[in-house]
Coordinates of C-alpha atoms in Angstrom, one line a residue:
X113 CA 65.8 16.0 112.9
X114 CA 66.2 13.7 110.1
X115 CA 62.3 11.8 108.9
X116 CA 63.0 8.2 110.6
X117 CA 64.0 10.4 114.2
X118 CA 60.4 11.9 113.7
X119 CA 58.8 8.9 113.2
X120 CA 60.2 7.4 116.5
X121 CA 59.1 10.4 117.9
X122 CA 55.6 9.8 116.7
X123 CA 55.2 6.4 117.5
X124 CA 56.6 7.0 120.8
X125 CA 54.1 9.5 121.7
X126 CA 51.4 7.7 119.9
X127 CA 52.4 4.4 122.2
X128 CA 52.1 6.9 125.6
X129 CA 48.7 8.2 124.7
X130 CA 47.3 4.1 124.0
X131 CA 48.6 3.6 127.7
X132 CA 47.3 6.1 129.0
X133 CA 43.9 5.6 127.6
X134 CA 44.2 1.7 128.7
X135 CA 45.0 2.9 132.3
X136 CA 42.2 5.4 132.7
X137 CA 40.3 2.4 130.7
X138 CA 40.6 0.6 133.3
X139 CA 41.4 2.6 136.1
X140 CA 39.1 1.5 139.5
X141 CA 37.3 5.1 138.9
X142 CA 36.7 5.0 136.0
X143 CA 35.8 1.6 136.0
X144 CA 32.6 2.6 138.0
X145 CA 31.5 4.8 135.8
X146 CA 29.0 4.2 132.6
X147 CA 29.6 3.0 129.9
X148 CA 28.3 6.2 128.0
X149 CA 31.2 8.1 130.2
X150 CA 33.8 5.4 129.6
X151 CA 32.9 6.0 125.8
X152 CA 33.3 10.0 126.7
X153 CA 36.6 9.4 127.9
X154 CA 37.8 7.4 125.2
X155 CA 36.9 9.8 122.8
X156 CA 39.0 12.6 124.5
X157 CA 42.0 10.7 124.9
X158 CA 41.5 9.6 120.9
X159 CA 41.0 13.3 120.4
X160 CA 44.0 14.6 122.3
X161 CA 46.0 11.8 120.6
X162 CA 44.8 13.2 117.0
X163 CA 45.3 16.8 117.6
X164 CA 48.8 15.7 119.2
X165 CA 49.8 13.5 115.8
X166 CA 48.4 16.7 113.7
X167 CA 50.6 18.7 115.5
X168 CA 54.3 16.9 115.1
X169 CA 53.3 16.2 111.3
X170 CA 52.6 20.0 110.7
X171 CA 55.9 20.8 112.5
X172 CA 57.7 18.3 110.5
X173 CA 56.1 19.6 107.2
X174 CA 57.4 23.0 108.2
X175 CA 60.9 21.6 108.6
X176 CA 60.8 20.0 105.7
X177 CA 59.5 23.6 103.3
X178 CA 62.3 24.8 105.7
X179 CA 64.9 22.3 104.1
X180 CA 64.0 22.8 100.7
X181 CA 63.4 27.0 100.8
X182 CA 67.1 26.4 101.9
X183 CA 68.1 24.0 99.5
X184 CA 66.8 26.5 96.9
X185 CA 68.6 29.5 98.3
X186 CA 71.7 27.3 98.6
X187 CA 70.7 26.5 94.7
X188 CA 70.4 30.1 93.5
X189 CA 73.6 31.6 95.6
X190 CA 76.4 28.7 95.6
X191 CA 77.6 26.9 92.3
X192 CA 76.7 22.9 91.9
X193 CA 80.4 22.0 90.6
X194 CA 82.6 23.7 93.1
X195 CA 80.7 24.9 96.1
X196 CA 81.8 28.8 95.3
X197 CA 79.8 31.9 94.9
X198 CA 77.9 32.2 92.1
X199 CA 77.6 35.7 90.5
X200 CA 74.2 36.5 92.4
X201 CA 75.5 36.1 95.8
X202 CA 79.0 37.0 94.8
X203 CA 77.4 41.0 93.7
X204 CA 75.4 40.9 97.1
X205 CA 78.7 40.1 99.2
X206 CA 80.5 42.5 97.1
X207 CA 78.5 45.2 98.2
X208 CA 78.6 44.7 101.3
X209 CA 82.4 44.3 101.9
X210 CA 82.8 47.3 100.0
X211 CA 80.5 49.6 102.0
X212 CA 81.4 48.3 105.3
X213 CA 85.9 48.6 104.3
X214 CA 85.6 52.2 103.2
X215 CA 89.8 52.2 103.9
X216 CA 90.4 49.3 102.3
X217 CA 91.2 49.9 98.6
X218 CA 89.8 46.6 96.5
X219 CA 91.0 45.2 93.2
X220 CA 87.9 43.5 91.0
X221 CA 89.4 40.3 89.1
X222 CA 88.7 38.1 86.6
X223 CA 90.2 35.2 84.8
X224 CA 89.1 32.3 82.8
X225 CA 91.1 29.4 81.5
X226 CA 92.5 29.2 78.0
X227 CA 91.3 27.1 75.5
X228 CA 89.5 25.3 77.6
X229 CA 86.6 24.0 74.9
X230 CA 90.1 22.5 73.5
X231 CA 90.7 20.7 77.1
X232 CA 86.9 19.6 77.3
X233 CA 86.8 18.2 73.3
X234 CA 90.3 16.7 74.3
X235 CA 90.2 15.3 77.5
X236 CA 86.5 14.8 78.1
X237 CA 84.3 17.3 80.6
X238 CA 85.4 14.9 84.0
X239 CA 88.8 16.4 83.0
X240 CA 87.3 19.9 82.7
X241 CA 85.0 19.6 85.9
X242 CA 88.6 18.5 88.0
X243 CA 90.0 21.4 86.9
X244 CA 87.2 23.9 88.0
X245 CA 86.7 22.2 91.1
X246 CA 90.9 22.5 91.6
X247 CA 90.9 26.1 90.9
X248 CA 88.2 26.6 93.5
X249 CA 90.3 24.9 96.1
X250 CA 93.5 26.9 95.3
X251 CA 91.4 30.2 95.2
X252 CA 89.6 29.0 98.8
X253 CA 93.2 28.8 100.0
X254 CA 94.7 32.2 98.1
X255 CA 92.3 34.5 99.1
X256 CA 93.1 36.5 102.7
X257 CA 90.1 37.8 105.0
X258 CA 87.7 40.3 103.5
X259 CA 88.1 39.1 100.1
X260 CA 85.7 36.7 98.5
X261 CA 86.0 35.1 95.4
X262 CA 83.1 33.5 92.8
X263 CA 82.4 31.1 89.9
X264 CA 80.7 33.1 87.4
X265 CA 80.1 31.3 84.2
X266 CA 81.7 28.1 82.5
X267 CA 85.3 28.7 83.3
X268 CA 85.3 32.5 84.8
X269 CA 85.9 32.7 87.9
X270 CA 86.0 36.7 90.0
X271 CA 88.2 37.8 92.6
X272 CA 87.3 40.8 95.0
X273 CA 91.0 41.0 96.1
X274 CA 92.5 43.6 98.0
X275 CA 95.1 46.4 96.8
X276 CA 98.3 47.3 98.5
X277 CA 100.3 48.8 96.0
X278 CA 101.2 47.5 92.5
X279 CA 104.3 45.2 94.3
X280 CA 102.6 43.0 96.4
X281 CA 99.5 42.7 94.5
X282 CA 101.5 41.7 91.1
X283 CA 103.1 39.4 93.4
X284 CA 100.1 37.5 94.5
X285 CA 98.2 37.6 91.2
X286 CA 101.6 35.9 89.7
X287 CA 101.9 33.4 92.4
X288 CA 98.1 32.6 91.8
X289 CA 98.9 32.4 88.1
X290 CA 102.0 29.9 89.0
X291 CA 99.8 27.8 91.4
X292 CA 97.2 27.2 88.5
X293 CA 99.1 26.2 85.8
X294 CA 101.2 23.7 88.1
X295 CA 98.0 21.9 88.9
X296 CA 98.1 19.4 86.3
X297 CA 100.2 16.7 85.3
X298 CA 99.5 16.4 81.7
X299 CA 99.2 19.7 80.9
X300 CA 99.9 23.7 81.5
X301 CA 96.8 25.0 82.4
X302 CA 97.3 28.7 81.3
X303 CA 94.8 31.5 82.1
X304 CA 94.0 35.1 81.3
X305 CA 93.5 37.5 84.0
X306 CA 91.9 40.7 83.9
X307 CA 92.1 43.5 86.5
X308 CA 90.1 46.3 87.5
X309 CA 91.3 49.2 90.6
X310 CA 87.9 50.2 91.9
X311 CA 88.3 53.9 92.6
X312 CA 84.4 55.0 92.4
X313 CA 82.7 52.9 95.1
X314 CA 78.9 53.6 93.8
X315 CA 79.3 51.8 90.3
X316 CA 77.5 48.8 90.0
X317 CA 79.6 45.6 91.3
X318 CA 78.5 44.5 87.2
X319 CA 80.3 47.5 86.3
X320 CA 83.6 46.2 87.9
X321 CA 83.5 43.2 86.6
X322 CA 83.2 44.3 83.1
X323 CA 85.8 46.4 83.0
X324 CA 88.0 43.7 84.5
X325 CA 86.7 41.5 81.4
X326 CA 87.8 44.1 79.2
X327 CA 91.4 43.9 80.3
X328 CA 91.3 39.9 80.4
X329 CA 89.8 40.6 76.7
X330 CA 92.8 43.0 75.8
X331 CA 95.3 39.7 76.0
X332 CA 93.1 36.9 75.6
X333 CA 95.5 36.1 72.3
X334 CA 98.8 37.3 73.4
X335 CA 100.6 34.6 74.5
X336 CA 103.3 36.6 76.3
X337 CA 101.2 37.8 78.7
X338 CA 99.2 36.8 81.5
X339 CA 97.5 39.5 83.0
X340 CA 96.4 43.0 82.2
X341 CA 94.9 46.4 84.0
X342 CA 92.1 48.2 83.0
X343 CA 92.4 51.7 81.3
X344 CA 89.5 53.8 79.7
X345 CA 91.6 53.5 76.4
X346 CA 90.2 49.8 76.4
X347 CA 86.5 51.0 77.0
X348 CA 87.0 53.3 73.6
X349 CA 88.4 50.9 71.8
X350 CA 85.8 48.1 73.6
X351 CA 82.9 50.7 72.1
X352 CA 84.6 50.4 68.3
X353 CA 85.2 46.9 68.4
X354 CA 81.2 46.6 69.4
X355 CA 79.8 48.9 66.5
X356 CA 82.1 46.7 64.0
X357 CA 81.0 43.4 64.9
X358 CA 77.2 44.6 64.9
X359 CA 76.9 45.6 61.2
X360 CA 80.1 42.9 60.0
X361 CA 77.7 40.5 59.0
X362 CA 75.1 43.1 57.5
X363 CA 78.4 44.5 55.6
X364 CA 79.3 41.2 54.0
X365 CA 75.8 40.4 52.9
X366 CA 75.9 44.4 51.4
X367 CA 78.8 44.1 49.5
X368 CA 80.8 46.7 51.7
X369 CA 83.6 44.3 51.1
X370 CA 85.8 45.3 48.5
X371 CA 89.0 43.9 46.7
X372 CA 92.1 46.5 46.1
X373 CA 94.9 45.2 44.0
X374 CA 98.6 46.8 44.6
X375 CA 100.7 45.4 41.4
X376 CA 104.3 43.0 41.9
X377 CA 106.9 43.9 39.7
X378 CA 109.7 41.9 38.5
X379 CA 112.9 43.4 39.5
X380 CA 114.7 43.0 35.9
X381 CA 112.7 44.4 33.4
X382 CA 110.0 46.3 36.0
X383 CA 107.3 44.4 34.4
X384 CA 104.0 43.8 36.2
X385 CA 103.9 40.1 36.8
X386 CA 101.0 40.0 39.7
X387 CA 99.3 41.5 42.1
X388 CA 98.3 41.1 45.7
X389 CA 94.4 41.4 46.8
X390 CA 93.8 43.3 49.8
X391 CA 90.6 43.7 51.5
X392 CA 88.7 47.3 52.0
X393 CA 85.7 48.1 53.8
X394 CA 83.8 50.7 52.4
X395 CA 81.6 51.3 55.5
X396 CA 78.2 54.0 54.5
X397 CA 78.6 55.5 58.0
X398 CA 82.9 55.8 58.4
X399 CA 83.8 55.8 54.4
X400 CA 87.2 53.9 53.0
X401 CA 88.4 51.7 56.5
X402 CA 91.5 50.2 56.1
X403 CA 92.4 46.1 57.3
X404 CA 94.2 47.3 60.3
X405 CA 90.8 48.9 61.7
X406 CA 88.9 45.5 61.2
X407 CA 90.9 42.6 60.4
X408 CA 92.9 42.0 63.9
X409 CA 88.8 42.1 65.8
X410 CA 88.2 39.7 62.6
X411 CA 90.9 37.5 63.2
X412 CA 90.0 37.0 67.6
X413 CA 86.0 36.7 66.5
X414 CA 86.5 34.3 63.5
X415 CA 84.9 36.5 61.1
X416 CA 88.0 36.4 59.3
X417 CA 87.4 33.2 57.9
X418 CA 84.5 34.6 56.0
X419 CA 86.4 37.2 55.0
X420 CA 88.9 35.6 53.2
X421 CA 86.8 32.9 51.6
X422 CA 84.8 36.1 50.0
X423 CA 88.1 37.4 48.9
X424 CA 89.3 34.4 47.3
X425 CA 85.9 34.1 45.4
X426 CA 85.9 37.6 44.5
X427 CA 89.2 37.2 43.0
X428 CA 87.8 33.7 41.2
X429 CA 85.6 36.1 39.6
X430 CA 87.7 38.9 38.5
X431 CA 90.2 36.6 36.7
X432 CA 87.1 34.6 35.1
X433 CA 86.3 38.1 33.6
X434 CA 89.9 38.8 32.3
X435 CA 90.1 35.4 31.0
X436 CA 86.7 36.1 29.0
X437 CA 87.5 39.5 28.3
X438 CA 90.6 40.6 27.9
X439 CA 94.2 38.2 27.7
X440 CA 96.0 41.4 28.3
X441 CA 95.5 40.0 32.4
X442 CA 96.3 36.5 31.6
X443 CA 99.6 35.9 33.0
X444 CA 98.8 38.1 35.6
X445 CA 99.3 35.6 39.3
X446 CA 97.0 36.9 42.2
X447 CA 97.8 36.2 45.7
X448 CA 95.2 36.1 48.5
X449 CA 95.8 36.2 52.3
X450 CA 94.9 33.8 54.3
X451 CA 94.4 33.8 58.7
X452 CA 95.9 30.7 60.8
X453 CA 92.0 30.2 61.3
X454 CA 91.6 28.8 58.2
X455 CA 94.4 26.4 58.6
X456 CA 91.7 24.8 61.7
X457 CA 90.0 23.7 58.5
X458 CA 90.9 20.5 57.1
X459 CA 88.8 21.0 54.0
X460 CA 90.3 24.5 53.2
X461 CA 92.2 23.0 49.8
X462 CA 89.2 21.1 48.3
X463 CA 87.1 24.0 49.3
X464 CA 89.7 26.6 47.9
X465 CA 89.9 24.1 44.2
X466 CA 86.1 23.9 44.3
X467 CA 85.9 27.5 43.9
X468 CA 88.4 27.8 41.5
X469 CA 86.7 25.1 39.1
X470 CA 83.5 26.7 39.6
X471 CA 85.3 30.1 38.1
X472 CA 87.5 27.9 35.6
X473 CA 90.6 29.1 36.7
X474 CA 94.1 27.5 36.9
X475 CA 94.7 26.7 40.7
X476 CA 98.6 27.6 39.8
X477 CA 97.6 31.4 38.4
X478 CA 96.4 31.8 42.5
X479 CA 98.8 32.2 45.5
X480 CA 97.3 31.3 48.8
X481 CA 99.6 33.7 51.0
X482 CA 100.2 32.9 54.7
X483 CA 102.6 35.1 57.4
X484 CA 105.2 33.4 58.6
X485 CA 103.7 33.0 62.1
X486 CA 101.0 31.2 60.7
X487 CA 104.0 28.7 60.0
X488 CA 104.8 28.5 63.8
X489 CA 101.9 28.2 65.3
X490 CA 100.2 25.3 63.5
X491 CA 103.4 23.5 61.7
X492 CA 102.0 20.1 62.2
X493 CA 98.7 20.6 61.0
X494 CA 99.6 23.4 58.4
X495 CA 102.0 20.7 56.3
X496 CA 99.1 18.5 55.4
X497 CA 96.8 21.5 53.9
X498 CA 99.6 22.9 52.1
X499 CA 100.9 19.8 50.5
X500 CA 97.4 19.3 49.7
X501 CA 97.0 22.7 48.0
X502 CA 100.5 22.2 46.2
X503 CA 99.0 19.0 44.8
X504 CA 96.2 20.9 43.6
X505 CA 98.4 23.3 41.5
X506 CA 98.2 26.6 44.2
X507 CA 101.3 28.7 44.8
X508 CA 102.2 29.0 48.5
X509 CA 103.4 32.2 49.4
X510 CA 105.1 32.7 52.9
X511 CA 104.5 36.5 53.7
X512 CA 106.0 39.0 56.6
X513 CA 109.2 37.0 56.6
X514 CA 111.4 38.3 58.8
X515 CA 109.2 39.6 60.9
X516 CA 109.4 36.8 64.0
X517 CA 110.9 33.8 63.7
X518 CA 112.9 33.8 60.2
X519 CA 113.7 30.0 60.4
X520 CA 114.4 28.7 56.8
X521 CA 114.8 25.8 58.5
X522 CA 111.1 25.3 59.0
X523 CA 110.6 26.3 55.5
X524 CA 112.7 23.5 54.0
X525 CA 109.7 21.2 55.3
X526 CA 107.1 23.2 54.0
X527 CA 105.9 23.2 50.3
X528 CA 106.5 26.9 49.6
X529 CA 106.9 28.7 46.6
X530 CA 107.4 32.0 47.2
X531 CA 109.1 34.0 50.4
X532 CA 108.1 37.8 50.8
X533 CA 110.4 39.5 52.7
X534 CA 109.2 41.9 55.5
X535 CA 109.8 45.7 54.8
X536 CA 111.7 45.8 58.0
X537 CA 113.7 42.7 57.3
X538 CA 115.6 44.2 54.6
X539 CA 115.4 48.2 55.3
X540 CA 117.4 47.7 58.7
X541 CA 119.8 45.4 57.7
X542 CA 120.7 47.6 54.1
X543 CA 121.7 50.0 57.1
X544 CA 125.1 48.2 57.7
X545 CA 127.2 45.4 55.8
X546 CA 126.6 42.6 58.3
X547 CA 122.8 43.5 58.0
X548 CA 123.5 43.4 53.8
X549 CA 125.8 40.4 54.4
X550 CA 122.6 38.4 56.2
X551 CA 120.2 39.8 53.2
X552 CA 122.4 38.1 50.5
X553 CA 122.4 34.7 52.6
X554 CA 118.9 34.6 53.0
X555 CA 118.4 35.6 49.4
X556 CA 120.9 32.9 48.4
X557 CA 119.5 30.2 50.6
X558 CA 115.9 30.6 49.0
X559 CA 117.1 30.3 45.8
X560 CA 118.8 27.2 46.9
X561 CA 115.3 26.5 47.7
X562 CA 113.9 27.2 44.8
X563 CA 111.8 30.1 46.5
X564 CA 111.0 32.8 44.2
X565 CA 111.7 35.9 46.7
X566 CA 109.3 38.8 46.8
X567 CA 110.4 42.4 48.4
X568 CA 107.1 44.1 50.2
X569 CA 106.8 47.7 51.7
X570 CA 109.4 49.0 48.8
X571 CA 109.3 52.5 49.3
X572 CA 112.8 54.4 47.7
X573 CA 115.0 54.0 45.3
X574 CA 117.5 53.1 47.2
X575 CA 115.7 49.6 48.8
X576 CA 114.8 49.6 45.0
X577 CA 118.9 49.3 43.6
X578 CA 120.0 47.6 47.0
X579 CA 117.4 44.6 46.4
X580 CA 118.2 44.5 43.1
X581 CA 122.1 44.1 43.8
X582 CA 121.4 41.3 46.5
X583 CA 119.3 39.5 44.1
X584 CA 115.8 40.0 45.1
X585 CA 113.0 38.6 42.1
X586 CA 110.1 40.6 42.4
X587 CA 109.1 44.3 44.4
X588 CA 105.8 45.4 45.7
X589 CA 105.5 48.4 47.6
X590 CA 104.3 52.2 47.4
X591 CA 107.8 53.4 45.1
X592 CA 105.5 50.9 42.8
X593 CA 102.4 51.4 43.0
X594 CA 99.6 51.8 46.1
X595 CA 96.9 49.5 46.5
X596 CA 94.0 50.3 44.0
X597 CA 90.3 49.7 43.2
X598 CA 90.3 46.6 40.1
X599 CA 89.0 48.6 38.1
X600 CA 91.9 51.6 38.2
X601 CA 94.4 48.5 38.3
X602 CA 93.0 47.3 35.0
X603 CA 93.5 50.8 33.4
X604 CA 96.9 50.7 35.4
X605 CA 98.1 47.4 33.8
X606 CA 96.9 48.4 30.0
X607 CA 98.9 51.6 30.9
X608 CA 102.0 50.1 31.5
X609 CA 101.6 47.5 28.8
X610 CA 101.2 50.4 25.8
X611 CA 104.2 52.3 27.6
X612 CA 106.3 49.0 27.5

């Protein structure tokens, strides 16, 4: 009963009692009687009529706390934006479908939608908000009976779907994953999707969807695939991931960062010409950790970017000391990595030459070093910083070539100086003459470029004479020399020097 229904109501009855009281006002009995009675009377029928109009507005004021209790449960258990579950009501239902379909094996799954602060910053949040409220229709119409399905946070959305073998259940997940990214018209809307096989029914419904998220987590930047099952090999390396990224920060403030130097050697006369810095963490608790422990959980957090910006000041400072110190290190070029995060930065050059001022050092005696996916994934973008750097004075260095896409092509638009081959590149094809055959055009073709070519992951003398005899310029690898503390490379260098 809506408020203008209860007021009619109210009136209505209110209008019944006035009659009445008129009629027994002036009713032939009562009309006999005395005054004082009449006034009796009057005062009953009043009475009644008050208690009466009490009465409907105390029943309408329970409707209404009624309305709103359930407006606030509808608040606290459905989501605003696209009518769904919300996590709260989503655990409760959970539990209950589980415990009442003993024989029906479940699937807990979760998926949010990539990039989809890009789509919001692009688009504006009325294209992000359509999307949600799409994905909630297409899941409304996916799921079957006895599965339920929930909004759980910005983008995330959970699935408590059932499992009836691996073929149909890939089947509908992929079909799910199709129907999504058709939705829109001006884009792909792509999505990661993590999966969980509930086996133990008494875990915590939280527990589920965690380990789902730790799937979804396991290919959230792996572009090849869309979806991905849980295994405990994810909660161990979940666990490490966790311990690094609570004592990164502490670490960089600490000075657990360190910078090893592994020497480049010309291929003609074998004399040390530069050096590459690579980044140790010298953790209290683990000891010596090497990049591949840390640097790929630095690169999906961002942490990276701090990382090499500490490198490349680090190395700012070193060569400031050799060039106040010691001029047996001044031709000596070092090259420091650099993620595709830091090509997100517009700034990065006059950042990177602010640095190098503040040091006094020669922009040119630096290479910024970037792996040839880098290349791929932000071409665009990418040739505006690295023309800018070039103008600066910095070397570019295109690293891990070979290891993807190989296009010189894409390098002939890109200001690069130097192109270090991938240790796989040129060990598999030295196997056979078409392999050696596709060495010597690659090495011919940079030169044509005017690319200085490096070598990287030399390991025997036999990559050492082949290189040479296709025309490689410089080696690094461990037939060379390892990586090594500064201050061992220092003594390394002044070694070599006397020995020359």
């Amino acid at each position: 009963m809506n408020y203008n229904e209860k007021r009619s109501l109210i009136i209505s009855f209110a209008l019944f009692f006035l009659v009445l009281i008129v009629y027994l006002l002036n009713d032939a009995s009562i009309s006999q009687a005395t005054n004082m009675e009449r006034v009796s009377i009057a005062f009953y029928a009043f009475s009644l009529l008050g208690i009466f109009v009490i009465a409907i507005l105390s029943i309408a004021a329970v409707y209404r706390e009624k309305k709103v209790v359930e407006k606030l449960r509808e608040m606290q258990e459905y989501d605003s934006l696209t009518g769904c579950s919300n996590w709260i009501k989503f655990q409760a239902d959970c539990e209950v479908r589980i415990k009442d379909k003993q024989n029906q094996r479940y699937a807990m799954v979760i998926f949010d939608i990539d990039k989809f602060k890009a789509i919001n910053d692009l688009f504006g949040y009325e294209e992000g908000n359509e999307i949600l409220t799409a994905i909630a229709r297409i899941l409304e119409n996916y799921i079957e009976k006895d599965e339920l399905f929930s909004r759980t946070a910005t983008d995330n959305f959970n699935i408590l779907m059932k499992y009836d073998g691996y073929g149909e259940f890939s089947d509908r997940i992929e079909g799910l994953i199709r129907e999504i990214n058709a939705y829109s018209k001006k884009f792909i809307v792509n999505i990661s999707l993590g999966i969980y096989l509930i086996e133990d029914r008494t875990l915590k419904i939280n527990i589920f969807s965690d380990r789902a998220n730790m799937a979804k987590r396991s290919i959230k930047n792996n572009s090849q695939v869309d979806y991905a099952f849980y295994t405990e090999s994810m909660r161990v390396v979940m666990i490490h991931e966790n311990e690094i990224e609570n004592r990164m920060e502490a670490a960089l403030i600490n000075k657990e960062f360190e910078v090893y130097l592994q020497p480049k050697y010309l291929f003609s006369d074998e004399k040390i010409i530069g050096a590459e810095a690579l980044v140790r963490w010298n953790d209290p608790e683990y000891g010596l950790l090497p990049p591949n422990d840390f640097i790929p959980l630095f690169e999906k957090n961002g942490f990276v970017r701090k990382i090499d910006t500490f490198m490349f000041k680090e190395v700012c400072k070193l060569m400031n000391k050799w060039k106040n110190e010691n001029d047996q290190f001044d031709n000596i070029v070092i090259s420091v990595n650099f993620s595709r995060l830091d090509m997100n930065n517009s700034r990065l050059p006059e950042e990177l030459l602010e640095i190098a001022n503040l040091y006094n050092i020669e922009p040119k005696m630096i290479e910024i070093e970037l792996t040839e996916s880098t290349i791929f994934d932000n071409d665009i973008q990418l040739a505006a910083i690295l023309n800018h750097l070039k103008d600066y004075g910095f070397q570019i260095s295109i690293d891990d070539f070979g290891r993807a896409y190989s296009s010189l092509n894409t390098l002939k638009s890109l200001p690069a100086d130097i192109l270090k081959m991938d240790k796989a590149f040129f060990s598999e094809s030295a196997n056979n003459q078409r392999g050696r055959k596709i060495i010597k055009c690659v090495l011919y073709m940079a030169k044509d470029l005017d690319l200085v070519t490096v070598a990287e992951g030399v390991e025997t003398i036999e990559q050492v004479e082949f290189l040479k005899e296709m025309g490689c310029d410089i080696a690094q690898g461990f037939y060379y020399a390892k990586p090594m503390k500064v201050t061992d490379f220092e003594d390394f260098v002044i070694k070599k020097q006397k020995s020359a």
